[in-house]
Amino acid sequence: MSVSAFDSPLYRDLFTDRETARLFTDSAEIRAMLLVEGALARAQGALGLIPAEAGAAIHRASLEVQIDPAALAGATGENGVPIPGLLTAFRAEIGDPQTARYLHWGATSQDIIDTALALRLRQALSRINGEASRLARALADLAETHAETPMAGRTYGQHATPTSFGAVAASWGRPILSHQTRLEALRPGLLSVSLSGAAGTGAAFGPDLPALRQALADALDLTCPPGSWHSQRDNIAALAGWLTGLTGSCGKIGEDLILLTQTDIAEVTLGRTGTSSTMPQKQNPVGASVLVALARHNIALNGAMQSALLHRQDRDGAAWFTEWLSLPPMIMGAAKAVALAADLAETLQPNLARMAANMAGNLDLIHAEMLSQALSTVMTIPESKNKIKVLCEEAKVTQTALTTLVARDFPGLDLAETLNPGTLLGHAPAEARAFADTVRKRQG
């Protein structure tokens, strides 16, 4: 196995969203850094900080030049950042020393690298958010279609009370909507230029740094921060937390699907499954398992990302490098998870007959709560709970349905009314439909 499964030719289709992967290649990073250098030079030229002709020439060259990432490896290994090597290569491509001398005027490596990251984050987050919307739509369809499809609700792995499959789908989908709302609040701080110079003071940029920052932000369609964020990593840490939450919500779907597809339950059939090398009967829930693995992976990496909040003084190489090692795989994990979850939601099929059989096949014990409530009309609540508990034990010993025992001991009780499907499901159908309506309204 390669060091990273995300760019492994062997494993990439298992763990990687290819559209997102293209944003985190070395070539994509260099292209983004060149765009930032070119936009900065043009903005400085327009403001008279460097000759306008030089700014225009550098900007034009930044759109045309091609630089091999491998050619920068040695310098990056020595300097800890790719910018010195990139500037040397870019100046050589520009050719004119008088023009090239104004490249990177007053900037520091972190200005370029963090702004280039913001450019790629804009595309990556748009991709992830789009897939989250697709997942929400698929879950809304399931919620609406199966709002009144009864199935066993389970707590601690045991039958609890009836719910509906639509309500389960809605419970998977509501966190996705919440994550999308949180992303909108995070975007302005994340998609921001970084332009502060060597120690965050911007002294080399001249007397009006805010104007230059705004010009660069306008040129790149990013937001303009109020000051340096070289060592203020709260927005990046918040992104890591958001990615962890989104991947975790997809992992929750995966955990449930693994259980619902296991042979003994078999209440859901997945549209895509894996095969075994030796057992021809197997239909392995590979996609669901990937969701769980990606969630665990991002949970682990999030610890490293939160530790990078501790930036020493005005810049901290160790903390910054920690982000480089951790953030791209977190983005990749979230992108794959939400796209894969959408694929699964669009193609899974609930097994209605098995859902009904599983509820009925457990001696009607799933109705214990409602039967206890019904008995409370003829005795105290503590007495009714104790009576049903005793009858539950008798049902297990004698393998007699709980409803049969209740009818035996309380022949006057209207079990048909007590076990009315509309009553048994409680608010589950309404919540399922409410979720579906919310998705339709949000997405038009």
Short mmCIF file of C-alpha atoms in Angstrom, two decimals:
data_model
loop_
_atom_site.label_atom_id
_atom_site.label_comp_id
_atom_site.label_asym_id
_atom_site.label_seq_id
_atom_site.Cartn_x
_atom_site.Cartn_y
_atom_site.Cartn_z
CA MET A 1 0.00 0.00 0.00
CA SER A 2 1.22 3.51 -0.76
CA VAL A 3 1.75 6.05 2.01
CA SER A 4 -1.62 7.66 1.28
CA ALA A 5 -4.58 5.61 0.10
CA PHE A 6 -6.12 8.81 -1.27
CA ASP A 7 -3.67 9.08 -4.16
CA SER A 8 -2.93 5.37 -4.52
CA PRO A 9 -3.71 4.01 -8.01
CA LEU A 10 -4.79 0.78 -6.28
CA TYR A 11 -7.05 2.21 -3.56
CA ARG A 12 -8.15 5.57 -4.92
CA ASP A 13 -11.58 4.37 -6.09
CA LEU A 14 -12.24 3.00 -2.62
CA PHE A 15 -11.34 6.14 -0.67
CA THR A 16 -11.01 9.06 -3.09
CA ASP A 17 -13.36 11.57 -4.67
CA ARG A 18 -11.52 12.27 -7.90
CA GLU A 19 -12.90 15.77 -8.48
CA THR A 20 -11.66 16.87 -5.08
CA ALA A 21 -8.38 15.01 -5.51
CA ARG A 22 -7.50 17.18 -8.50
CA LEU A 23 -7.48 20.23 -6.22
CA PHE A 24 -4.84 18.74 -3.93
CA THR A 25 -2.17 17.70 -6.38
CA ASP A 26 1.22 19.44 -6.37
CA SER A 27 0.40 20.93 -9.76
CA ALA A 28 -2.87 22.39 -8.49
CA GLU A 29 -1.12 23.94 -5.50
CA ILE A 30 1.56 25.51 -7.67
CA ARG A 31 -1.05 26.83 -10.09
CA ALA A 32 -2.96 28.42 -7.20
CA MET A 33 0.22 30.01 -5.78
CA LEU A 34 1.10 31.43 -9.19
CA LEU A 35 -2.39 32.93 -9.48
CA VAL A 36 -1.91 34.62 -6.12
CA GLU A 37 1.51 35.99 -7.09
CA GLY A 38 0.11 37.31 -10.36
CA ALA A 39 -2.95 38.91 -8.74
CA LEU A 40 -0.80 40.50 -6.05
CA ALA A 41 1.58 42.02 -8.62
CA ARG A 42 -1.28 43.42 -10.69
CA ALA A 43 -2.94 44.92 -7.59
CA GLN A 44 0.36 46.49 -6.51
CA GLY A 45 0.86 47.89 -9.99
CA ALA A 46 -2.63 49.40 -10.01
CA LEU A 47 -1.98 51.05 -6.63
CA GLY A 48 1.42 52.39 -7.71
CA LEU A 49 3.39 50.23 -5.29
CA ILE A 50 5.34 48.71 -8.19
CA PRO A 51 5.49 49.80 -11.84
CA ALA A 52 2.15 49.08 -13.47
CA GLU A 53 3.89 47.54 -16.49
CA ALA A 54 5.75 45.10 -14.27
CA GLY A 55 2.57 44.18 -12.39
CA ALA A 56 0.72 43.49 -15.64
CA ALA A 57 3.61 41.46 -17.04
CA ILE A 58 3.92 39.33 -13.89
CA HIS A 59 0.16 38.74 -13.86
CA ARG A 60 0.19 37.71 -17.52
CA ALA A 61 3.12 35.38 -16.98
CA SER A 62 1.43 33.78 -13.95
CA LEU A 63 -1.40 32.62 -16.18
CA GLU A 64 0.91 31.07 -18.76
CA VAL A 65 3.93 29.65 -16.97
CA GLN A 66 4.23 25.90 -16.29
CA ILE A 67 6.50 24.81 -13.44
CA ASP A 68 7.33 21.19 -12.68
CA PRO A 69 6.68 20.38 -9.00
CA ALA A 70 9.50 17.85 -8.95
CA ALA A 71 11.95 20.60 -9.87
CA LEU A 72 11.09 22.39 -6.60
CA ALA A 73 11.51 19.38 -4.33
CA GLY A 74 15.11 20.04 -3.31
CA ALA A 75 14.55 23.69 -2.47
CA THR A 76 11.34 22.87 -0.59
CA GLY A 77 13.13 20.23 1.46
CA GLU A 78 15.81 22.74 2.38
CA ASN A 79 13.62 25.80 2.99
CA GLY A 80 10.56 24.14 4.51
CA VAL A 81 8.26 25.96 2.07
CA PRO A 82 7.98 25.79 -1.74
CA ILE A 83 7.91 29.54 -2.33
CA PRO A 84 11.67 30.28 -2.62
CA GLY A 85 12.11 27.57 -5.23
CA LEU A 86 8.94 28.62 -7.00
CA LEU A 87 10.08 32.25 -7.18
CA THR A 88 13.45 31.26 -8.61
CA ALA A 89 11.76 29.18 -11.30
CA PHE A 90 9.14 31.84 -12.02
CA ARG A 91 11.71 34.65 -12.32
CA ALA A 92 13.65 32.55 -14.80
CA GLU A 93 10.49 32.09 -16.87
CA ILE A 94 9.74 35.82 -16.78
CA GLY A 95 13.20 36.44 -18.17
CA ASP A 96 13.36 40.22 -17.74
CA PRO A 97 15.23 40.92 -14.46
CA GLN A 98 13.74 44.42 -14.19
CA THR A 99 10.24 42.96 -14.24
CA ALA A 100 11.04 39.87 -12.19
CA ARG A 101 12.46 41.92 -9.33
CA TYR A 102 8.93 43.07 -8.45
CA LEU A 103 7.60 39.54 -8.11
CA HIS A 104 6.51 38.72 -4.53
CA TRP A 105 7.09 42.37 -3.55
CA GLY A 106 6.79 42.67 0.25
CA ALA A 107 5.07 39.29 0.60
CA THR A 108 6.05 36.29 2.70
CA SER A 109 5.64 32.61 1.92
CA GLN A 110 2.66 32.20 4.24
CA ASP A 111 0.77 34.98 2.45
CA ILE A 112 0.98 33.07 -0.81
CA ILE A 113 0.47 29.56 0.55
CA ASP A 114 -2.53 30.38 2.75
CA THR A 115 -4.21 32.47 0.05
CA ALA A 116 -3.64 29.68 -2.47
CA LEU A 117 -5.21 27.28 0.03
CA ALA A 118 -8.28 29.54 0.23
CA LEU A 119 -8.65 29.38 -3.56
CA ARG A 120 -8.65 25.59 -3.51
CA LEU A 121 -10.88 25.42 -0.45
CA ARG A 122 -13.48 27.45 -2.32
CA GLN A 123 -13.72 24.76 -4.99
CA ALA A 124 -13.45 21.84 -2.58
CA LEU A 125 -16.15 23.14 -0.26
CA SER A 126 -18.42 23.86 -3.19
CA ARG A 127 -17.99 20.27 -4.32
CA ILE A 128 -18.62 18.87 -0.83
CA ASN A 129 -21.65 21.09 -0.29
CA GLY A 130 -23.10 20.03 -3.63
CA GLU A 131 -22.77 16.37 -2.71
CA ALA A 132 -24.31 17.12 0.70
CA SER A 133 -27.32 18.57 -1.12
CA ARG A 134 -27.56 15.44 -3.25
CA LEU A 135 -27.44 13.30 -0.12
CA ALA A 136 -30.15 15.41 1.52
CA ARG A 137 -32.39 15.05 -1.55
CA ALA A 138 -31.98 11.27 -1.60
CA LEU A 139 -32.77 11.02 2.11
CA ALA A 140 -35.76 13.34 1.67
CA ASP A 141 -37.12 10.99 -1.00
CA LEU A 142 -36.74 8.03 1.35
CA ALA A 143 -38.26 9.95 4.25
CA GLU A 144 -41.28 11.01 2.22
CA THR A 145 -41.86 7.64 0.56
CA HIS A 146 -41.49 5.65 3.76
CA ALA A 147 -42.88 8.08 6.30
CA GLU A 148 -45.36 5.42 7.44
CA THR A 149 -43.32 2.29 6.73
CA PRO A 150 -43.11 0.63 10.16
CA MET A 151 -39.90 -0.88 11.43
CA ALA A 152 -38.40 -1.67 14.80
CA GLY A 153 -36.75 1.19 16.59
CA ARG A 154 -33.66 -0.11 18.35
CA THR A 155 -31.80 1.12 21.42
CA TYR A 156 -28.72 -0.66 22.82
CA GLY A 157 -29.14 -3.03 19.86
CA GLN A 158 -32.54 -4.22 21.17
CA HIS A 159 -36.08 -3.68 19.93
CA ALA A 160 -37.44 -0.59 21.66
CA THR A 161 -40.67 0.75 20.12
CA PRO A 162 -41.85 0.96 16.50
CA THR A 163 -40.63 3.78 14.29
CA SER A 164 -40.77 4.31 10.54
CA PHE A 165 -38.05 3.90 7.97
CA GLY A 166 -38.85 7.41 6.78
CA ALA A 167 -38.10 8.75 10.25
CA VAL A 168 -34.79 6.88 10.26
CA ALA A 169 -33.87 8.43 6.88
CA ALA A 170 -34.82 11.85 8.26
CA SER A 171 -32.61 11.27 11.31
CA TRP A 172 -29.72 10.61 8.93
CA GLY A 173 -30.50 13.74 6.94
CA ARG A 174 -31.14 16.42 9.54
CA PRO A 175 -27.47 16.64 10.61
CA ILE A 176 -26.48 17.07 6.95
CA LEU A 177 -28.69 20.16 6.73
CA SER A 178 -27.15 21.47 9.96
CA HIS A 179 -23.65 21.00 8.56
CA GLN A 180 -24.60 22.95 5.45
CA THR A 181 -25.87 25.81 7.60
CA ARG A 182 -22.65 25.84 9.62
CA LEU A 183 -20.59 25.90 6.43
CA GLU A 184 -22.22 29.14 5.31
CA ALA A 185 -21.14 30.74 8.58
CA LEU A 186 -17.58 29.43 8.17
CA ARG A 187 -17.06 30.48 4.55
CA PRO A 188 -16.15 34.17 5.02
CA GLY A 189 -13.35 33.42 7.48
CA LEU A 190 -12.03 30.49 5.48
CA LEU A 191 -12.15 31.96 1.99
CA SER A 192 -9.95 34.90 2.91
CA VAL A 193 -6.75 36.39 1.55
CA SER A 194 -3.65 36.33 3.70
CA LEU A 195 -1.44 39.35 3.15
CA SER A 196 0.63 40.54 6.09
CA GLY A 197 4.32 40.26 5.23
CA ALA A 198 7.19 38.82 7.17
CA ALA A 199 6.01 39.22 10.77
CA GLY A 200 2.40 40.17 10.16
CA THR A 201 2.96 43.94 10.11
CA GLY A 202 2.88 44.47 6.34
CA ALA A 203 5.57 47.11 6.65
CA ALA A 204 7.04 46.34 3.22
CA PHE A 205 3.70 46.85 1.47
CA GLY A 206 3.64 50.59 1.94
CA PRO A 207 1.32 52.97 3.79
CA ASP A 208 -2.08 51.49 2.86
CA LEU A 209 -2.05 47.75 3.52
CA PRO A 210 -5.87 47.55 3.95
CA ALA A 211 -6.34 48.94 0.43
CA LEU A 212 -3.89 46.40 -1.01
CA ARG A 213 -5.53 43.55 0.89
CA GLN A 214 -8.93 44.60 -0.43
CA ALA A 215 -7.62 44.86 -3.98
CA LEU A 216 -6.15 41.37 -3.79
CA ALA A 217 -9.36 40.03 -2.25
CA ASP A 218 -11.41 41.60 -5.03
CA ALA A 219 -9.10 40.19 -7.69
CA LEU A 220 -9.36 36.65 -6.31
CA ASP A 221 -13.00 36.91 -5.19
CA LEU A 222 -12.04 36.19 -1.59
CA THR A 223 -12.88 38.02 1.62
CA CYS A 224 -10.62 40.63 3.17
CA PRO A 225 -9.57 39.98 6.78
CA PRO A 226 -9.16 42.80 9.31
CA GLY A 227 -5.55 41.83 10.01
CA SER A 228 -2.97 39.09 9.87
CA TRP A 229 -4.09 35.52 10.47
CA HIS A 230 -0.65 33.94 10.11
CA SER A 231 -0.77 32.63 13.68
CA GLN A 232 -4.54 32.85 14.24
CA ARG A 233 -5.73 29.43 13.10
CA ASP A 234 -9.21 29.36 14.59
CA ASN A 235 -10.91 29.32 11.19
CA ILE A 236 -8.75 26.45 9.97
CA ALA A 237 -9.40 24.54 13.18
CA ALA A 238 -13.13 25.20 12.79
CA LEU A 239 -12.96 23.79 9.27
CA ALA A 240 -11.33 20.64 10.61
CA GLY A 241 -14.11 20.32 13.17
CA TRP A 242 -16.71 20.83 10.46
CA LEU A 243 -15.14 18.19 8.24
CA THR A 244 -15.09 15.81 11.19
CA GLY A 245 -18.75 16.46 11.95
CA LEU A 246 -19.84 15.95 8.35
CA THR A 247 -17.81 12.78 7.95
CA GLY A 248 -19.09 11.55 11.30
CA SER A 249 -22.70 12.06 10.23
CA CYS A 250 -22.01 10.04 7.09
CA GLY A 251 -20.29 7.43 9.26
CA LYS A 252 -23.46 7.18 11.36
CA ILE A 253 -25.37 6.29 8.19
CA GLY A 254 -22.71 3.68 7.45
CA GLU A 255 -22.94 2.15 10.93
CA ASP A 256 -26.71 1.81 10.66
CA LEU A 257 -26.54 0.34 7.16
CA ILE A 258 -24.01 -2.27 8.26
CA LEU A 259 -26.46 -3.40 10.94
CA LEU A 260 -29.59 -3.16 8.78
CA THR A 261 -28.00 -5.23 5.99
CA GLN A 262 -26.59 -8.00 8.17
CA THR A 263 -28.09 -11.41 7.43
CA ASP A 264 -30.06 -11.70 10.67
CA ILE A 265 -31.82 -8.34 10.15
CA ALA A 266 -31.80 -7.83 6.36
CA GLU A 267 -34.13 -4.84 6.43
CA VAL A 268 -32.19 -2.93 3.77
CA THR A 269 -30.57 -4.02 0.53
CA LEU A 270 -27.75 -1.89 -0.85
CA GLY A 271 -27.61 -1.05 -4.52
CA ARG A 272 -23.84 -1.57 -4.55
CA THR A 273 -22.10 -4.32 -2.61
CA GLY A 274 -18.77 -6.11 -2.61
CA THR A 275 -18.02 -9.77 -3.11
CA SER A 276 -15.88 -12.23 -1.18
CA SER A 277 -12.89 -13.99 -2.67
CA THR A 278 -14.05 -17.32 -1.22
CA MET A 279 -17.72 -17.10 -0.14
CA PRO A 280 -20.00 -16.71 -3.18
CA GLN A 281 -23.09 -15.96 -1.08
CA LYS A 282 -21.62 -12.78 0.41
CA GLN A 283 -22.80 -9.26 -0.45
CA ASN A 284 -20.49 -7.16 1.68
CA PRO A 285 -21.56 -3.61 2.68
CA VAL A 286 -18.29 -2.15 1.43
CA GLY A 287 -19.56 1.40 0.92
CA ALA A 288 -21.09 1.57 4.38
CA SER A 289 -17.84 0.30 5.86
CA VAL A 290 -15.86 2.96 4.01
CA LEU A 291 -18.11 5.62 5.55
CA VAL A 292 -17.30 4.35 9.02
CA ALA A 293 -13.57 4.13 8.31
CA LEU A 294 -13.42 7.66 6.87
CA ALA A 295 -15.28 9.02 9.90
CA ARG A 296 -12.80 7.38 12.27
CA HIS A 297 -9.90 8.66 10.17
CA ASN A 298 -11.10 12.25 10.31
CA ILE A 299 -11.81 12.01 14.03
CA ALA A 300 -8.18 11.02 14.55
CA LEU A 301 -6.78 13.73 12.27
CA ASN A 302 -8.96 16.36 13.89
CA GLY A 303 -6.93 15.99 17.06
CA ALA A 304 -3.80 16.97 15.17
CA MET A 305 -5.58 19.90 13.53
CA GLN A 306 -6.85 21.25 16.83
CA SER A 307 -3.33 20.99 18.26
CA ALA A 308 -2.19 23.30 15.46
CA LEU A 309 -4.16 26.11 17.10
CA LEU A 310 -1.08 26.49 19.29
CA HIS A 311 1.00 28.64 16.94
CA ARG A 312 4.07 30.04 18.64
CA GLN A 313 4.49 33.81 18.40
CA ASP A 314 4.02 35.30 14.90
CA ARG A 315 4.54 32.11 12.91
CA ASP A 316 5.15 28.51 13.86
CA GLY A 317 6.56 26.11 11.30
CA ALA A 318 5.77 22.98 13.30
CA ALA A 319 2.10 23.86 13.77
CA TRP A 320 1.78 24.98 10.16
CA PHE A 321 3.37 21.75 8.89
CA THR A 322 0.90 19.81 11.04
CA GLU A 323 -1.91 21.45 9.08
CA TRP A 324 -0.28 20.46 5.78
CA LEU A 325 -0.07 16.85 6.89
CA SER A 326 -3.62 16.68 8.23
CA LEU A 327 -6.01 19.01 6.40
CA PRO A 328 -5.83 17.66 2.81
CA PRO A 329 -6.66 14.07 3.84
CA MET A 330 -9.49 15.38 6.01
CA ILE A 331 -10.95 17.22 3.03
CA MET A 332 -10.51 14.13 0.88
CA GLY A 333 -12.20 11.96 3.50
CA ALA A 334 -15.19 14.28 3.83
CA ALA A 335 -15.58 14.65 0.06
CA LYS A 336 -15.55 10.90 -0.50
CA ALA A 337 -17.84 10.22 2.46
CA VAL A 338 -20.60 12.59 1.44
CA ALA A 339 -20.51 11.52 -2.23
CA LEU A 340 -20.53 7.85 -1.27
CA ALA A 341 -23.34 8.36 1.24
CA ALA A 342 -25.38 10.03 -1.50
CA ASP A 343 -24.73 7.08 -3.83
CA LEU A 344 -25.89 4.64 -1.16
CA ALA A 345 -28.99 6.67 -0.27
CA GLU A 346 -29.99 6.90 -3.93
CA THR A 347 -29.72 3.17 -4.55
CA LEU A 348 -30.64 1.36 -1.31
CA GLN A 349 -33.93 -0.51 -1.05
CA PRO A 350 -35.80 -1.08 2.22
CA ASN A 351 -37.17 -4.61 2.70
CA LEU A 352 -40.67 -3.88 3.96
CA ALA A 353 -41.65 -7.50 4.46
CA ARG A 354 -38.56 -8.17 6.55
CA MET A 355 -39.18 -5.06 8.65
CA ALA A 356 -42.69 -6.27 9.45
CA ALA A 357 -41.53 -9.82 10.11
CA ASN A 358 -38.77 -8.69 12.47
CA MET A 359 -41.23 -6.70 14.55
CA ALA A 360 -43.80 -9.51 14.71
CA GLY A 361 -41.21 -12.22 15.22
CA ASN A 362 -40.15 -10.99 18.63
CA LEU A 363 -43.34 -12.08 20.43
CA ASP A 364 -44.83 -8.57 20.08
CA LEU A 365 -42.53 -7.42 22.88
CA ILE A 366 -41.91 -4.23 20.92
CA HIS A 367 -45.42 -3.13 21.94
CA ALA A 368 -44.73 -3.37 25.68
CA GLU A 369 -44.68 0.40 26.20
CA MET A 370 -48.03 0.99 24.48
CA LEU A 371 -49.63 -1.96 26.29
CA SER A 372 -48.39 -0.58 29.59
CA GLN A 373 -49.93 2.77 28.71
CA ALA A 374 -53.22 1.06 27.87
CA LEU A 375 -53.29 -0.83 31.17
CA SER A 376 -52.74 2.41 33.07
CA THR A 377 -56.39 3.24 32.36
CA VAL A 378 -57.49 0.42 34.70
CA MET A 379 -54.69 0.50 37.28
CA THR A 380 -51.93 2.81 38.46
CA ILE A 381 -48.97 3.46 36.21
CA PRO A 382 -46.50 1.59 38.48
CA GLU A 383 -48.90 -1.38 38.57
CA SER A 384 -49.35 -1.40 34.79
CA LYS A 385 -45.60 -1.30 34.17
CA ASN A 386 -44.99 -4.11 36.63
CA LYS A 387 -47.78 -6.22 35.11
CA ILE A 388 -46.44 -5.84 31.57
CA LYS A 389 -42.93 -6.65 32.81
CA VAL A 390 -44.20 -9.89 34.33
CA LEU A 391 -46.07 -10.75 31.13
CA CYS A 392 -42.92 -10.02 29.06
CA GLU A 393 -41.04 -12.63 31.09
CA GLU A 394 -43.90 -15.11 30.63
CA ALA A 395 -43.87 -14.46 26.89
CA LYS A 396 -40.17 -15.29 26.70
CA VAL A 397 -40.51 -18.46 28.77
CA THR A 398 -43.64 -19.78 27.02
CA GLN A 399 -42.85 -18.31 23.57
CA THR A 400 -46.32 -16.76 23.56
CA ALA A 401 -46.96 -13.36 22.00
CA LEU A 402 -47.26 -10.59 24.56
CA THR A 403 -50.48 -9.39 22.94
CA THR A 404 -52.00 -12.85 23.43
CA LEU A 405 -51.15 -12.82 27.13
CA VAL A 406 -52.55 -9.32 27.60
CA ALA A 407 -55.77 -10.32 25.82
CA ARG A 408 -56.00 -13.35 28.10
CA ASP A 409 -55.65 -11.37 31.31
CA PHE A 410 -57.55 -8.26 30.18
CA PRO A 411 -60.23 -9.39 27.75
CA GLY A 412 -62.00 -6.04 27.92
CA LEU A 413 -58.99 -4.08 26.67
CA ASP A 414 -59.33 -2.78 23.10
CA LEU A 415 -56.03 -4.02 21.67
CA ALA A 416 -56.98 -3.02 18.12
CA GLU A 417 -57.15 0.61 19.17
CA THR A 418 -54.04 0.36 21.33
CA LEU A 419 -51.99 -1.14 18.49
CA ASN A 420 -53.36 1.12 15.78
CA PRO A 421 -50.45 1.77 13.37
CA GLY A 422 -51.19 5.48 13.40
CA THR A 423 -50.74 5.51 17.17
CA LEU A 424 -47.77 3.15 17.33
CA LEU A 425 -45.58 5.29 15.08
CA GLY A 426 -46.19 8.43 17.14
CA HIS A 427 -44.71 11.52 15.52
CA ALA A 428 -42.30 9.55 13.31
CA PRO A 429 -44.30 10.03 10.07
CA ALA A 430 -44.77 13.75 10.72
CA GLU A 431 -41.06 14.24 11.42
CA ALA A 432 -40.13 12.33 8.28
CA ARG A 433 -42.39 14.50 6.15
CA ALA A 434 -41.22 17.68 7.87
CA PHE A 435 -37.62 16.83 6.99
CA ALA A 436 -38.55 16.17 3.38
CA ASP A 437 -40.44 19.49 3.20
CA THR A 438 -37.45 21.33 4.65
CA VAL A 439 -35.13 19.88 2.03
CA ARG A 440 -37.53 20.76 -0.80
CA LYS A 441 -37.86 24.35 0.43
CA ARG A 442 -34.11 24.82 0.93
CA GLN A 443 -33.21 23.40 -2.46
CA GLY A 444 -36.14 24.82 -4.39
#
